[in-house]
Coordinates of C-alpha atoms and ligand atoms in Angstrom, one line a residue:
M1 CA 0.6 1.6 21.7
C2 CA 3.2 4.1 22.1
G3 CA 5.7 4.8 19.8
I4 CA 9.7 3.9 20.7
V5 CA 12.8 4.8 18.8
G6 CA 16.5 4.5 19.4
I7 CA 19.6 5.9 17.3
T8 CA 23.4 5.1 17.7
S9 CA 25.4 7.0 15.8
N10 CA 29.1 9.2 15.3
K11 CA 26.6 12.3 15.1
Q12 CA 24.4 14.0 17.3
V13 CA 20.9 12.5 17.5
T14 CA 18.7 15.0 19.1
S15 CA 16.7 16.1 16.0
S16 CA 16.7 12.8 14.3
I17 CA 15.2 11.2 17.0
I18 CA 12.5 14.3 17.4
N19 CA 11.8 13.6 13.4
S20 CA 11.2 9.7 14.0
L21 CA 8.9 10.9 17.1
R22 CA 6.9 13.0 14.9
K23 CA 6.4 10.2 12.5
L24 CA 5.1 8.0 15.4
E25 CA 2.9 10.3 17.0
Y26 CA 0.0 8.3 15.3
R27 CA 0.7 5.6 17.7
G28 CA 0.3 7.9 21.0
Y29 CA 0.2 11.6 21.5
D30 CA -0.3 12.3 25.2
S31 CA 3.3 12.8 26.1
A32 CA 6.7 12.6 24.8
G33 CA 10.3 12.3 25.9
I34 CA 13.9 11.8 24.9
A35 CA 17.0 10.7 26.7
T36 CA 20.6 10.6 25.4
L37 CA 24.0 9.5 27.1
N38 CA 26.6 12.0 27.2
D39 CA 29.7 12.3 28.9
G40 CA 28.9 9.3 31.2
F41 CA 25.4 10.9 32.2
I42 CA 21.9 10.1 31.2
N43 CA 19.9 13.2 30.3
E44 CA 16.2 13.3 29.9
V45 CA 13.5 15.8 28.4
K46 CA 9.9 15.0 28.8
C47 CA 6.8 16.5 28.6
E48 CA 3.0 16.3 28.6
G49 CA 1.5 16.6 25.0
R50 CA 2.9 16.5 21.5
V51 CA 6.3 16.5 19.9
D52 CA 6.0 19.9 19.0
T53 CA 6.2 20.8 22.8
L54 CA 9.1 18.4 23.5
E55 CA 11.0 20.3 20.9
K56 CA 10.2 23.6 22.1
N57 CA 11.4 22.6 25.6
L58 CA 14.8 21.1 23.9
S59 CA 15.4 24.4 22.4
K60 CA 15.7 25.8 26.3
I61 CA 17.0 22.8 27.7
K62 CA 19.5 21.5 25.2
I63 CA 20.9 18.1 25.4
E64 CA 23.8 16.2 23.6
G65 CA 24.8 12.8 22.7
T66 CA 25.5 10.4 19.7
I67 CA 23.1 7.6 21.2
G68 CA 19.7 8.4 22.5
I69 CA 15.9 7.1 22.7
G70 CA 12.9 8.5 22.0
H71 CA 9.1 7.9 23.0
V72 CA 5.5 9.2 22.2
R73 CA 3.1 7.9 24.6
W74 CA -0.7 6.8 24.7
A75 CA -1.4 6.3 28.8
T76 CA -2.2 2.7 30.2
H77 CA -0.9 3.0 33.6
G78 CA -0.6 6.6 35.1
S79 CA -2.2 9.6 33.9
P80 CA -0.8 11.9 30.8
S81 CA 1.7 14.0 32.7
T82 CA 5.6 14.9 32.7
V83 CA 6.4 12.6 35.2
N84 CA 5.0 9.4 33.8
A85 CA 6.1 10.4 30.2
H86 CA 9.1 7.8 28.9
P87 CA 11.8 7.3 29.2
H88 CA 12.1 6.6 32.6
S89 CA 15.6 6.6 34.0
S90 CA 17.9 5.6 37.1
E91 CA 21.3 6.8 37.6
K92 CA 22.0 3.5 35.1
V93 CA 19.5 2.9 32.9
S94 CA 17.0 4.8 30.7
V95 CA 14.1 2.6 28.9
V96 CA 11.3 3.5 26.7
H97 CA 8.4 0.9 26.5
N98 CA 5.8 -0.1 24.4
G99 CA 3.1 -2.3 26.0
I100 CA 1.8 -3.4 29.4
I101 CA 3.4 -5.0 32.1
E102 CA 0.9 -7.2 33.9
N103 CA 2.8 -8.0 36.7
S104 CA 4.1 -4.6 37.5
T105 CA 2.8 -4.1 41.0
I106 CA 4.3 -7.6 42.4
L107 CA 7.6 -6.5 40.9
K108 CA 7.5 -3.0 42.1
K109 CA 6.7 -4.5 45.8
Y110 CA 9.9 -6.6 45.4
L111 CA 11.7 -3.6 44.3
I112 CA 10.8 -1.3 46.8
K113 CA 11.8 -3.8 49.3
K114 CA 15.5 -3.8 47.7
G115 CA 15.6 0.0 48.3
H116 CA 14.4 1.3 44.9
K117 CA 12.5 4.4 44.8
F118 CA 10.0 4.9 42.2
K119 CA 8.8 8.4 40.8
S120 CA 6.2 7.6 38.5
Q121 CA 2.6 5.8 38.5
T122 CA 3.6 3.6 35.2
D123 CA 4.3 0.3 35.1
T124 CA 7.7 0.6 32.9
E125 CA 9.5 2.3 35.9
V126 CA 9.8 -1.5 37.2
I127 CA 12.0 -2.2 34.0
V128 CA 14.2 0.5 34.9
H129 CA 14.6 -0.7 38.4
L130 CA 14.7 -4.3 37.9
I131 CA 17.7 -3.9 35.1
T132 CA 19.4 -1.6 37.5
E133 CA 19.1 -4.3 40.4
Y134 CA 20.3 -7.3 38.3
L135 CA 23.2 -5.4 36.7
K136 CA 24.8 -5.3 40.2
K137 CA 25.7 -9.0 39.6
N138 CA 25.4 -9.8 36.1
D139 CA 26.6 -8.5 32.8
L140 CA 24.6 -6.9 30.5
K141 CA 23.3 -9.9 28.3
K142 CA 22.5 -11.9 31.4
T143 CA 20.5 -9.0 32.9
I144 CA 18.4 -8.6 29.9
L145 CA 18.0 -12.3 29.8
K146 CA 16.9 -12.4 33.4
V147 CA 14.6 -9.5 33.1
L148 CA 12.9 -10.3 30.0
K149 CA 12.0 -13.6 32.1
K150 CA 10.6 -11.7 34.9
L151 CA 8.2 -9.4 32.9
H152 CA 4.8 -10.8 32.1
G153 CA 2.8 -9.0 29.4
S154 CA 3.6 -7.2 26.3
F155 CA 6.6 -5.0 25.6
A156 CA 8.9 -3.5 23.0
L157 CA 12.1 -1.8 25.0
G158 CA 14.6 0.4 24.1
I159 CA 17.2 0.8 26.8
I160 CA 20.7 2.7 27.0
F161 CA 23.1 1.9 29.7
K162 CA 25.4 4.3 31.7
E163 CA 28.2 2.2 31.5
Q164 CA 27.5 0.9 27.8
P165 CA 27.9 4.2 26.1
D166 CA 28.1 2.5 22.5
L167 CA 24.9 0.2 22.6
I168 CA 21.0 0.3 22.5
V169 CA 19.3 -2.8 23.6
G170 CA 16.0 -3.4 21.8
A171 CA 13.5 -6.2 23.2
R172 CA 10.3 -7.5 21.9
R173 CA 7.4 -9.6 23.4
G174 CA 3.8 -8.8 21.8
S175 CA 4.5 -5.5 20.5
P176 CA 6.0 -4.6 17.3
L177 CA 10.0 -3.5 16.8
A178 CA 12.0 -2.9 13.9
V179 CA 15.9 -2.6 13.4
G180 CA 17.2 0.1 10.7
Y181 CA 20.7 0.2 9.0
G182 CA 22.6 3.2 8.2
P183 CA 25.7 4.6 7.1
N184 CA 28.1 4.7 10.7
E185 CA 24.5 4.6 12.6
N186 CA 21.8 2.0 13.6
Y187 CA 18.4 2.6 14.3
L188 CA 15.6 0.9 16.8
G189 CA 11.8 1.9 16.0
S190 CA 8.4 0.7 16.4
D191 CA 8.0 0.6 12.8
S192 CA 10.0 1.0 9.6
Y193 CA 8.0 4.3 8.7
A194 CA 9.5 6.2 12.0
L195 CA 13.0 4.9 10.5
K196 CA 12.0 5.9 6.7
S197 CA 13.6 9.0 6.5
M198 CA 17.0 7.4 7.5
T199 CA 16.8 4.0 6.0
N200 CA 15.3 1.9 3.5
K201 CA 17.2 -1.0 5.2
I202 CA 14.9 -2.9 7.7
S203 CA 14.8 -6.3 9.8
Y204 CA 12.2 -7.1 12.2
L205 CA 12.6 -8.8 15.9
N206 CA 10.5 -11.9 16.1
D207 CA 8.2 -12.4 19.4
G208 CA 10.5 -13.1 22.2
D209 CA 13.7 -11.5 20.6
F210 CA 16.5 -9.0 21.8
C211 CA 18.7 -7.1 20.1
I212 CA 22.1 -5.4 21.0
V213 CA 22.4 -2.5 18.5
K214 CA 25.7 -0.5 18.0
K215 CA 26.5 1.9 15.6
D216 CA 28.5 -0.6 13.4
Q217 CA 27.0 -3.5 14.2
V218 CA 23.6 -5.4 15.4
E219 CA 23.3 -8.5 16.9
F220 CA 20.2 -10.5 17.6
F221 CA 19.5 -13.1 20.4
D222 CA 16.5 -15.3 20.7
N223 CA 14.8 -15.5 24.2
K224 CA 17.3 -18.1 25.3
G225 CA 19.9 -16.0 24.7
N226 CA 21.2 -18.0 21.2
K227 CA 22.5 -15.7 18.8
V228 CA 19.7 -15.7 15.5
N229 CA 20.6 -14.1 11.8
K230 CA 18.2 -11.9 10.6
K231 CA 17.1 -10.9 7.1
I232 CA 17.7 -7.4 5.8
L233 CA 14.7 -6.2 3.9
K234 CA 14.7 -3.5 1.3
L235 CA 11.8 -0.9 1.6
S236 CA 10.3 0.7 -1.3
S237 CA 10.0 4.5 -0.7
N238 CA 6.7 6.0 -0.5
E239 CA 7.4 8.9 1.0
Q240 CA 4.7 11.2 -0.5
D241 CA 1.8 8.8 0.6
Y242 CA 2.9 10.8 4.1
D243 CA 2.3 14.3 3.0
K244 CA -1.2 15.6 3.1
G245 CA -0.7 17.8 0.2
D246 CA -3.2 20.5 0.0
Y247 CA -5.8 18.8 2.3
K248 CA -6.3 20.2 6.0
H249 CA -6.1 16.6 7.1
F250 CA -4.8 13.1 6.4
M251 CA -8.3 11.8 6.8
A252 CA -9.7 14.6 4.4
K253 CA -7.1 13.2 1.6
E254 CA -7.6 9.7 2.6
I255 CA -11.4 9.7 1.7
E256 CA -10.7 11.4 -1.6
E257 CA -8.5 8.9 -2.4
Q258 CA -11.0 6.1 -2.0
P259 CA -11.7 6.0 -5.8
T260 CA -8.2 5.8 -6.8
T261 CA -7.3 2.9 -4.2
I262 CA -10.7 1.0 -5.4
K263 CA -9.1 1.1 -8.9
N264 CA -5.6 0.0 -8.0
C265 CA -7.0 -2.8 -5.7
V266 CA -9.3 -4.2 -8.7
N267 CA -6.6 -3.6 -10.9
E268 CA -4.3 -5.6 -9.1
Y269 CA -6.5 -8.3 -8.3
I270 CA -8.6 -8.7 -11.5
N271 CA -7.5 -9.6 -14.7
K272 CA -9.7 -7.2 -16.9
M273 CA -9.5 -9.2 -19.9
S274 CA -10.4 -12.5 -18.7
G275 CA -12.1 -11.7 -15.5
D276 CA -10.0 -14.0 -13.8
I277 CA -9.0 -13.5 -9.8
N278 CA -5.2 -13.4 -9.3
I279 CA -4.8 -14.9 -6.0
F280 CA -1.9 -17.2 -6.5
N281 CA -0.4 -19.7 -4.5
F282 CA -3.3 -20.0 -2.2
P283 CA -1.7 -22.9 -0.1
W284 CA -5.1 -24.8 0.4
K285 CA -7.6 -26.5 -2.1
S286 CA -11.1 -25.0 -2.4
N287 CA -12.2 -28.5 -1.1
E288 CA -10.2 -28.3 2.2
I289 CA -12.1 -25.5 3.5
S290 CA -15.7 -25.7 4.6
S291 CA -15.9 -22.5 6.8
I292 CA -14.8 -19.3 7.5
V293 CA -14.3 -17.3 10.3
L294 CA -13.3 -13.7 10.2
I295 CA -11.6 -12.0 12.8
G296 CA -10.6 -8.0 13.7
C297 CA -11.0 -4.9 15.8
G298 CA -13.0 -1.8 15.2
T299 CA -13.4 -0.8 11.5
A300 CA -11.7 -3.9 10.7
Y301 CA -14.1 -6.0 12.5
H302 CA -16.9 -4.2 10.5
S303 CA -15.4 -5.0 7.1
C304 CA -15.4 -8.8 8.4
L305 CA -19.0 -8.8 9.2
M306 CA -19.7 -7.2 6.0
A307 CA -18.1 -10.4 4.3
K308 CA -19.9 -12.4 6.0
Y309 CA -23.3 -11.1 4.4
W310 CA -21.4 -11.8 0.8
F311 CA -20.0 -15.1 1.8
E312 CA -23.3 -16.2 2.9
Q313 CA -25.1 -14.9 0.1
L314 CA -22.6 -16.0 -2.8
T315 CA -20.9 -19.5 -1.3
N316 CA -22.3 -22.2 1.0
L317 CA -19.5 -21.8 3.4
D318 CA -20.5 -21.5 7.3
V319 CA -19.3 -18.2 8.2
G320 CA -18.3 -16.9 11.9
V321 CA -17.2 -13.5 12.6
D322 CA -15.5 -12.4 15.6
I323 CA -14.1 -9.4 17.6
A324 CA -10.2 -10.4 18.6
S325 CA -10.2 -9.3 21.9
E326 CA -13.1 -11.9 22.3
F327 CA -11.9 -14.6 19.9
R328 CA -8.5 -14.8 21.9
Y329 CA -10.0 -15.6 25.5
R330 CA -12.8 -17.7 24.5
K331 CA -12.9 -21.7 24.3
N332 CA -12.9 -21.9 20.9
R333 CA -13.3 -25.2 19.0
F334 CA -10.9 -24.9 16.2
K335 CA -11.9 -26.4 13.2
K336 CA -9.3 -28.1 10.9
D337 CA -11.4 -27.4 7.7
A338 CA -11.9 -23.5 8.6
L339 CA -9.9 -20.8 7.1
Y340 CA -9.4 -18.0 9.7
I341 CA -8.8 -14.7 8.0
F342 CA -7.6 -11.6 10.0
V343 CA -8.3 -8.3 8.7
S344 CA -6.1 -5.4 9.9
Q345 CA -5.1 -2.3 8.5
S346 CA -2.1 -1.8 10.3
G347 CA -1.2 -5.4 10.9
E348 CA 0.0 -4.9 14.3
T349 CA -3.1 -4.7 16.6
A350 CA -2.1 -6.5 19.7
D351 CA -5.8 -8.5 20.1
T352 CA -5.7 -9.5 16.1
F353 CA -2.1 -10.6 16.2
A354 CA -2.5 -12.8 19.6
A355 CA -6.0 -14.6 17.8
L356 CA -3.8 -15.4 14.8
D357 CA -1.1 -16.6 16.9
L358 CA -3.5 -18.9 18.7
C359 CA -4.8 -20.2 15.7
N360 CA -1.1 -20.9 14.0
K361 CA -0.3 -22.4 17.5
N362 CA -3.1 -24.9 16.9
N363 CA -2.0 -25.5 13.3
M364 CA -5.2 -23.7 11.5
K365 CA -5.2 -22.3 8.1
T366 CA -4.5 -18.6 8.8
C367 CA -4.7 -16.1 6.1
S368 CA -4.8 -12.2 6.8
V369 CA -6.1 -8.8 4.8
V370 CA -3.5 -6.1 5.7
N371 CA -2.6 -2.6 4.5
V372 CA 1.2 -2.7 6.0
V373 CA 2.3 -5.9 4.4
E374 CA 5.6 -5.6 6.8
S375 CA 3.6 -5.9 9.5
S376 CA 3.6 -8.7 12.6
I377 CA 0.3 -10.1 11.2
A378 CA 1.1 -10.4 7.6
R379 CA 4.6 -12.1 8.5
E380 CA 2.9 -14.4 11.0
S381 CA -0.1 -15.4 8.7
K382 CA 0.2 -18.5 6.2
F383 CA -1.2 -16.4 3.3
V384 CA -1.5 -12.8 2.7
L385 CA -4.1 -10.5 0.9
P386 CA -2.8 -7.0 0.9
I387 CA -5.2 -4.1 0.4
H388 CA -3.0 -2.2 -1.7
C389 CA -4.5 1.2 -0.6
G390 CA -1.1 3.1 0.7
P391 CA -0.4 4.1 4.1
E392 CA -3.5 5.3 6.3
V393 CA -2.3 8.0 8.6
G394 CA -5.7 9.5 10.0
V395 CA -6.3 7.6 13.1
A396 CA -10.0 7.3 11.8
S397 CA -10.0 4.5 9.3
T398 CA -11.5 5.1 5.8
K399 CA -9.8 4.1 2.8
A400 CA -8.6 0.6 4.7
F401 CA -12.0 0.0 5.7
L402 CA -13.0 0.2 1.9
G403 CA -9.9 -1.6 0.9
Q404 CA -10.4 -4.6 3.3
M405 CA -14.3 -5.0 2.0
L406 CA -13.1 -4.8 -1.4
V407 CA -10.5 -7.4 -0.9
L408 CA -12.7 -9.7 0.7
Y409 CA -15.6 -9.5 -1.7
I410 CA -12.8 -10.5 -4.1
L411 CA -11.7 -13.5 -2.1
C412 CA -15.8 -14.6 -1.5
L413 CA -16.2 -14.3 -5.6
K414 CA -13.0 -16.4 -5.9
F415 CA -14.3 -18.7 -3.3
A416 CA -17.7 -19.1 -5.1
Q417 CA -16.0 -19.6 -8.4
M418 CA -13.8 -22.3 -7.2
R419 CA -16.4 -23.6 -5.3
K420 CA -18.6 -23.6 -8.5
E421 CA -21.6 -22.0 -6.6
I422 CA -21.8 -19.0 -8.7
K423 CA -22.9 -19.2 -12.3
K424 CA -20.5 -18.0 -15.2
N425 CA -22.5 -14.8 -16.3
V426 CA -23.6 -14.1 -12.4
Y427 CA -19.5 -14.1 -12.0
M428 CA -18.8 -11.8 -15.0
E429 CA -21.4 -9.2 -14.1
K430 CA -19.8 -8.6 -10.8
I431 CA -16.6 -8.4 -12.4
K432 CA -18.0 -5.7 -14.7
S433 CA -19.5 -4.0 -11.9
L434 CA -16.1 -4.0 -9.6
F435 CA -14.5 -2.1 -12.7
L436 CA -17.3 0.5 -12.5
L437 CA -17.2 1.1 -8.8
S438 CA -14.3 3.7 -8.6
K439 CA -16.3 5.9 -10.9
L440 CA -19.3 5.6 -8.7
A441 CA -17.2 6.0 -5.6
K442 CA -15.8 9.3 -7.2
K443 CA -20.0 10.3 -7.3
S444 CA -20.4 9.5 -3.7
L445 CA -17.5 12.0 -3.1
E446 CA -19.9 14.5 -4.4
T447 CA -22.1 14.5 -1.5
D448 CA -20.0 17.0 0.1
S449 CA -22.0 20.3 0.2
K450 CA -25.2 18.1 1.4
I451 CA -23.0 16.8 4.2
Q452 CA -21.8 20.0 5.1
S453 CA -25.2 21.5 5.5
V454 CA -26.6 18.7 7.9
C455 CA -23.3 18.1 9.9
S456 CA -24.3 20.9 12.3
S457 CA -27.2 18.8 13.4
F458 CA -24.7 16.1 14.5
T459 CA -22.5 18.2 16.8
D460 CA -24.1 19.5 20.0
I461 CA -26.6 16.4 20.6
K462 CA -27.5 14.0 23.0
G463 CA -26.4 11.1 20.8
S464 CA -27.8 9.8 17.1
M465 CA -28.5 6.6 15.8
F466 CA -27.5 5.0 12.5
L467 CA -29.8 2.2 11.2
G468 CA -29.5 -0.6 8.5
R469 CA -30.6 -3.8 7.3
G470 CA -28.5 -6.6 5.7
Y471 CA -25.5 -5.4 3.7
S472 CA -26.2 -1.7 5.3
F473 CA -26.2 -3.1 9.1
P474 CA -22.6 -3.3 9.3
I475 CA -22.1 0.0 7.1
A476 CA -24.3 1.7 10.1
L477 CA -22.3 0.4 12.8
E478 CA -19.4 2.0 10.8
G479 CA -20.8 5.3 10.4
A480 CA -21.7 5.5 14.2
L481 CA -18.2 4.5 14.9
K482 CA -16.6 7.2 12.8
L483 CA -18.6 9.7 14.5
K484 CA -18.1 9.0 18.0
E485 CA -14.2 8.7 17.5
L486 CA -14.0 12.1 15.6
S487 CA -16.5 14.2 17.1
Y488 CA -16.9 12.6 20.7
V489 CA -20.7 12.4 20.5
H490 CA -22.8 9.3 21.2
A491 CA -23.6 7.4 17.8
E492 CA -25.3 3.9 17.9
G493 CA -25.4 1.7 14.8
Y494 CA -28.1 -0.6 15.1
P495 CA -30.1 -3.3 12.9
A496 CA -33.0 -1.1 11.9
G497 CA -35.5 -4.1 12.5
E498 CA -33.8 -4.5 16.2
M499 CA -35.0 -1.1 17.2
K500 CA -38.7 -2.0 18.5
H501 CA -36.8 -4.0 21.2
G502 CA -35.2 -1.4 23.0
P503 CA -33.8 1.4 21.5
L504 CA -36.8 3.1 20.1
A505 CA -37.2 4.4 24.1
L506 CA -34.0 6.5 23.2
I507 CA -36.1 8.3 20.1
E508 CA -37.1 11.7 21.0
D509 CA -38.1 14.9 19.4
G510 CA -35.1 16.1 17.1
L511 CA -33.0 13.0 17.9
P512 CA -30.4 12.9 14.3
V513 CA -30.8 9.4 13.1
V514 CA -29.3 8.1 10.0
V515 CA -31.1 5.5 8.0
L516 CA -29.5 3.7 5.5
A517 CA -32.2 2.4 2.8
P518 CA -30.6 1.7 -0.1
R519 CA -33.4 0.0 -3.0
D520 CA -32.0 -3.7 -2.1
E521 CA -34.4 -6.4 -0.9
Y522 CA -34.4 -4.9 2.4
Y523 CA -35.8 -1.8 1.4
K524 CA -39.4 -1.7 2.1
K525 CA -38.9 -3.2 5.6
T526 CA -36.2 -0.4 6.4
I527 CA -38.4 2.3 5.3
S528 CA -40.9 1.0 7.7
N529 CA -38.6 0.9 10.4
M530 CA -37.6 4.7 9.4
Q531 CA -41.3 5.9 9.6
E532 CA -41.5 4.3 13.3
V533 CA -38.5 6.7 14.2
I534 CA -40.0 9.7 12.5
A535 CA -43.6 9.0 14.2
R536 CA -41.4 9.2 17.4
G537 CA -39.9 12.8 16.6
A538 CA -36.6 11.9 14.8
K539 CA -35.1 14.0 12.7
V540 CA -33.9 11.6 9.7
L541 CA -30.9 11.8 7.3
L542 CA -31.8 9.0 4.8
I543 CA -29.0 7.7 2.7
T544 CA -30.4 6.0 -0.2
N545 CA -29.3 5.2 -3.9
K546 CA -30.7 7.1 -6.9
S547 CA -34.2 5.9 -8.3
K548 CA -37.0 7.2 -10.4
D549 CA -39.2 6.1 -7.7
E550 CA -39.7 8.5 -5.0
V551 CA -39.4 7.4 -1.5
H552 CA -42.8 6.8 0.2
S553 CA -42.5 8.8 3.3
E554 CA -43.3 12.0 4.7
N555 CA -41.2 14.1 7.1
I556 CA -37.7 12.9 6.0
W557 CA -35.5 16.0 7.1
E558 CA -32.6 15.4 4.3
K559 CA -32.0 12.8 1.9
I560 CA -28.7 11.9 0.2
E561 CA -28.5 9.8 -2.7
V562 CA -25.4 7.7 -4.1
E563 CA -24.9 6.2 -7.5
N564 CA -26.5 2.7 -8.5
T565 CA -24.6 -0.5 -8.6
S566 CA -25.4 -4.0 -7.9
E567 CA -27.1 -4.5 -4.3
D568 CA -24.0 -6.3 -2.7
L569 CA -21.4 -3.3 -3.8
L570 CA -23.8 -0.6 -2.7
P571 CA -22.2 -0.6 1.0
F572 CA -18.9 0.9 -0.8
L573 CA -21.1 3.9 -1.8
L574 CA -23.1 4.5 1.6
T575 CA -19.8 4.5 3.2
I576 CA -18.3 7.7 1.7
P577 CA -21.0 10.3 3.0
L578 CA -20.9 8.7 6.6
Q579 CA -17.1 9.2 6.6
K580 CA -17.8 13.0 5.5
L581 CA -20.7 13.4 8.1
A582 CA -17.9 12.6 10.8
Y583 CA -15.0 14.4 9.4
Y584 CA -17.4 17.9 9.1
S585 CA -18.8 17.4 12.3
A586 CA -15.5 17.2 14.1
F587 CA -14.3 19.9 11.8
K588 CA -17.1 21.9 12.9
K589 CA -16.1 21.8 16.6
G590 CA -12.7 22.2 15.8
Y591 CA -11.5 18.8 17.0
D592 CA -8.1 17.1 16.2
I593 CA -9.3 15.2 13.2
D594 CA -6.2 13.3 12.4
K595 CA -5.5 12.6 16.3
P596 CA -8.8 12.3 17.9
R597 CA -8.3 12.1 22.0
N598 CA -7.6 9.3 23.8
L599 CA -7.2 7.0 20.5
A600 CA -4.3 6.1 18.6
K601 CA -3.5 4.6 14.8
S602 CA -2.2 0.9 15.7
V603 CA -3.3 -0.5 18.9
T604 CA -0.4 -2.8 20.1
V605 CA -2.0 -3.2 23.7
E606 CA -4.6 -5.2 24.7
Ligands
AGP1 C1 -11.0 3.1 13.2 O1 -11.4 4.1 12.5 C2 -10.4 2.9 14.4 N1 -9.3 3.8 14.7 C3 -10.0 1.3 14.7 O2 -11.2 0.8 15.2 C4 -9.4 0.3 14.2 O3 -10.2 0.5 13.0 C5 -8.8 -0.8 15.0 O4 -8.2 -0.1 16.0 C6 -8.2 -1.8 14.0 O5 -7.1 -1.6 13.7 P1 -6.4 -2.3 12.7 O6 -7.2 -2.2 11.3 O7 -5.2 -1.5 12.1 O8 -6.2 -3.9 13.1

């Protein structure tokens, strides 16, 4: 994770670096720092904590310079502290780094023998000393090539040099890096968002590339040092999407936006008149695909799991689901007739990217479902399905989860139709339900007051469980993940039918258990499982859909009802109260909802 920025200009750069760092805080927020070059000296200011603290420090220790680099950190090697904060500098160079240097211990030993003194516990500091060492005998370009060859692991780097006061070097392997072009100044940043307030003209480095950024010129090189040309992309401006308006938190705004994002996505993919699904230029014929492998991490993994249920229900395709960090290191038997689908909000998740890269290297059919269409995963996959939900800023994924599920559901319908595995009238019914979904999701938002009244039971607890069967099981996993990441309480999502095989032992008097039991084909079974936990003292919050029939169960603590739709679309409506439950629980505890502890929005380290 971590965010990096670099600016070379004919104006002072400190305040622009601070502004960019604020935008990068979603990538890491345990420490921050800045270094500039001025009058032949490298000046550094760093601190533990947020960019606000860094800015306060900068009001006391003024640093100047028309060239500089900045960093927000998500600690990997060494605790979050001022000394471990980036930039790391020697007398000659200063470096900001996003990634992990896997052979740092070996390199450190070698450098200590050469007389280098280390100040921090970070892996990054070896890069500083390695550059300093190689600069003794090599020119800048040769030094960079040699250093990059020595480093194992992943990195995006920004480097300034005491003796080259007119340039910043950027380099990437594994971690993302963009270059921005401005008037009499150029930039380096972990993503386009960091640079958006300064420019909408962006180029992306490919894996292994490095670049030399001057205020009036940018040169790109591949890993052999050959010059490469880069396309300059023009980004659309959607600054207002990054504003939380009247909401207290981005997460609150993003939850409330869901009916709109559902509507936009449905309109984007489906022709309302004909019911046709607009997935054009799909590079493969449907008979070339007989299985599907869905891969993602965290919430994105949960949407993959959800899609498995849909694909198995509506098509005869074989469906596999994988967590990217497992997939990438397993001995996979790649199948020529499989479509590998990578799901990622950010499109930068290191494990998902590595899994995609592995599939590409094995010549597989790869497709991605992403929110950020300029991302590495989107750029490297052979076909891209955007989720059209606008920037998601809160670390806890909400609208992107619904967006991912929606696109996967639509893709599933498209396959079912192309493979003639769905009857025309059933297909049309499902399309009709999709057009109604946004309105029903709006109703799910109205569960607010009920959630607010129950959430205190989810704050100071030993743990909680989220149970569901069938379509509701991935949603139970997602509900539990949301509660843990925001409220820092143990929450476990479980298939309701699995409880008696162990977890039932956890149930004791007053333990809060969320049971997802919509009136679908699993309903009766789930209600029986619910009885089993109630009988053992659990305090059950039941989430179901509206019905004229009473739930035949006594001693349910609280009940929330969502609207009715087809069984396979109910997961969308059940998700929203769970997002709110996590939100209000964290709010009650006064936690930092948009930036929960130890986490980051874009997970660019493995
Ligand atoms: C969700 O609330 C999490 N913050 C996290 O699990 C996230 O979904 C995961 O890191 C994957 O991110 P991606 O969708 O950007 O690849």
